[in-house]
């Protein structure tokens, strides 16, 4: 199993920045791609972006050019740098790890709240 713990959420004004972290522990050798997702109140969970094991990234159109995903494989940590935050970015942010290398289902963190005030 792999455990994921997010941190770094909080309250920020529109236009501000936050950096989220996701620390992985356990069978980290099983981790392939990783990603960030978010869920706003009353809405379905949506993809924010993904990063492959080698660092290739993809982003949702709504966050492209504002958010940056990175990972430090030596530290087993995933990051999400969020700049120019907007009220519509308010959501619980979750990290996820693809464990298909070991034949397991994805692992999810417990989420961290990001609130952007206007």
XYZ file of C-alpha atoms in Angstrom:
118
model
C 0.000 0.000 0.000
C 0.908 3.626 -0.516
C -0.207 6.398 1.802
C -0.541 9.970 0.510
C -0.744 13.044 2.748
C -1.476 16.478 1.298
C -0.525 19.755 2.945
C -0.278 23.436 2.121
C -3.905 24.373 1.658
C -5.435 27.471 3.162
C -7.180 30.767 2.562
C -5.743 33.178 0.030
C -6.959 36.281 -1.772
C -7.618 36.253 -5.490
C -4.386 36.735 -7.391
C -2.354 35.077 -4.670
C -0.341 31.867 -4.662
C -0.209 28.623 -2.754
C 1.993 25.552 -2.952
C 0.537 22.169 -2.148
C 2.617 19.145 -1.253
C 1.757 15.463 -1.258
C 4.061 13.141 0.643
C 3.999 9.460 -0.261
C 5.005 6.616 2.017
C 4.815 2.852 1.974
C 5.443 0.884 -1.237
C 6.573 3.933 -3.174
C 8.369 1.764 -5.730
C 4.896 1.010 -7.066
C 4.177 4.646 -7.943
C 4.045 5.519 -11.624
C 2.210 8.666 -12.656
C 0.802 11.040 -10.072
C -1.853 13.679 -10.255
C -3.810 16.429 -8.580
C -7.587 16.542 -8.588
C -10.058 18.902 -6.985
C -13.662 18.887 -5.923
C -15.696 22.010 -5.343
C -18.912 21.957 -3.283
C -21.760 20.452 -5.265
C -19.498 19.466 -8.153
C -17.805 16.295 -9.293
C -14.119 15.681 -8.746
C -12.099 16.962 -11.682
C -8.571 16.549 -12.925
C -6.175 19.431 -12.322
C -3.081 17.883 -13.834
C -0.866 14.842 -14.136
C 2.858 14.167 -14.050
C 4.497 11.008 -15.313
C 7.253 9.201 -13.514
C 9.729 10.960 -15.833
C 8.187 14.389 -15.267
C 5.972 14.871 -18.302
C 3.012 17.046 -17.340
C -0.493 17.664 -18.599
C -2.986 20.215 -17.270
C -6.649 21.013 -17.374
C -7.351 24.001 -19.600
C -8.728 25.945 -16.650
C -5.386 25.927 -14.820
C -2.905 25.877 -17.676
C -0.328 28.688 -17.417
C -1.261 29.280 -13.757
C -0.530 25.965 -12.051
C 2.653 23.887 -12.179
C 2.967 20.252 -11.141
C 6.304 18.781 -10.183
C 7.605 15.781 -8.309
C 10.719 14.877 -6.395
C 11.078 11.122 -6.731
C 13.954 11.028 -4.238
C 11.688 12.589 -1.605
C 8.558 10.760 -2.799
C 6.774 14.093 -2.891
C 4.403 15.683 -5.390
C 3.901 19.442 -5.601
C 1.335 21.810 -7.040
C 2.359 25.441 -7.398
C -0.733 27.552 -7.862
C -0.379 31.151 -9.019
C -2.911 33.825 -9.904
C -5.571 32.001 -7.930
C -9.219 32.713 -8.689
C -12.338 32.218 -6.544
C -13.354 29.384 -8.893
C -10.220 27.498 -7.813
C -11.809 27.037 -4.374
C -12.050 23.299 -3.744
C -10.650 20.377 -1.826
C -7.492 19.295 -3.598
C -6.509 15.633 -3.689
C -3.378 13.911 -4.868
C -3.422 10.496 -6.447
C -0.813 7.899 -7.333
C -1.045 5.306 -10.086
C -0.015 1.975 -8.586
C -0.611 -0.168 -11.663
C 3.097 -1.043 -11.688
C 2.256 -3.357 -8.800
C -1.200 -4.247 -10.009
C -2.920 -2.100 -7.380
C -5.673 0.493 -7.638
C -4.827 4.185 -7.403
C -4.089 5.573 -3.973
C -5.678 8.839 -2.847
C -4.842 11.370 -0.170
C -7.358 12.777 2.277
C -7.463 16.164 0.595
C -6.547 19.709 1.557
C -8.884 22.695 1.402
C -8.023 25.672 -0.784
C -10.221 28.731 -0.448
C -9.758 31.781 -2.650
C -11.538 34.946 -1.590
C -12.527 37.658 -4.021
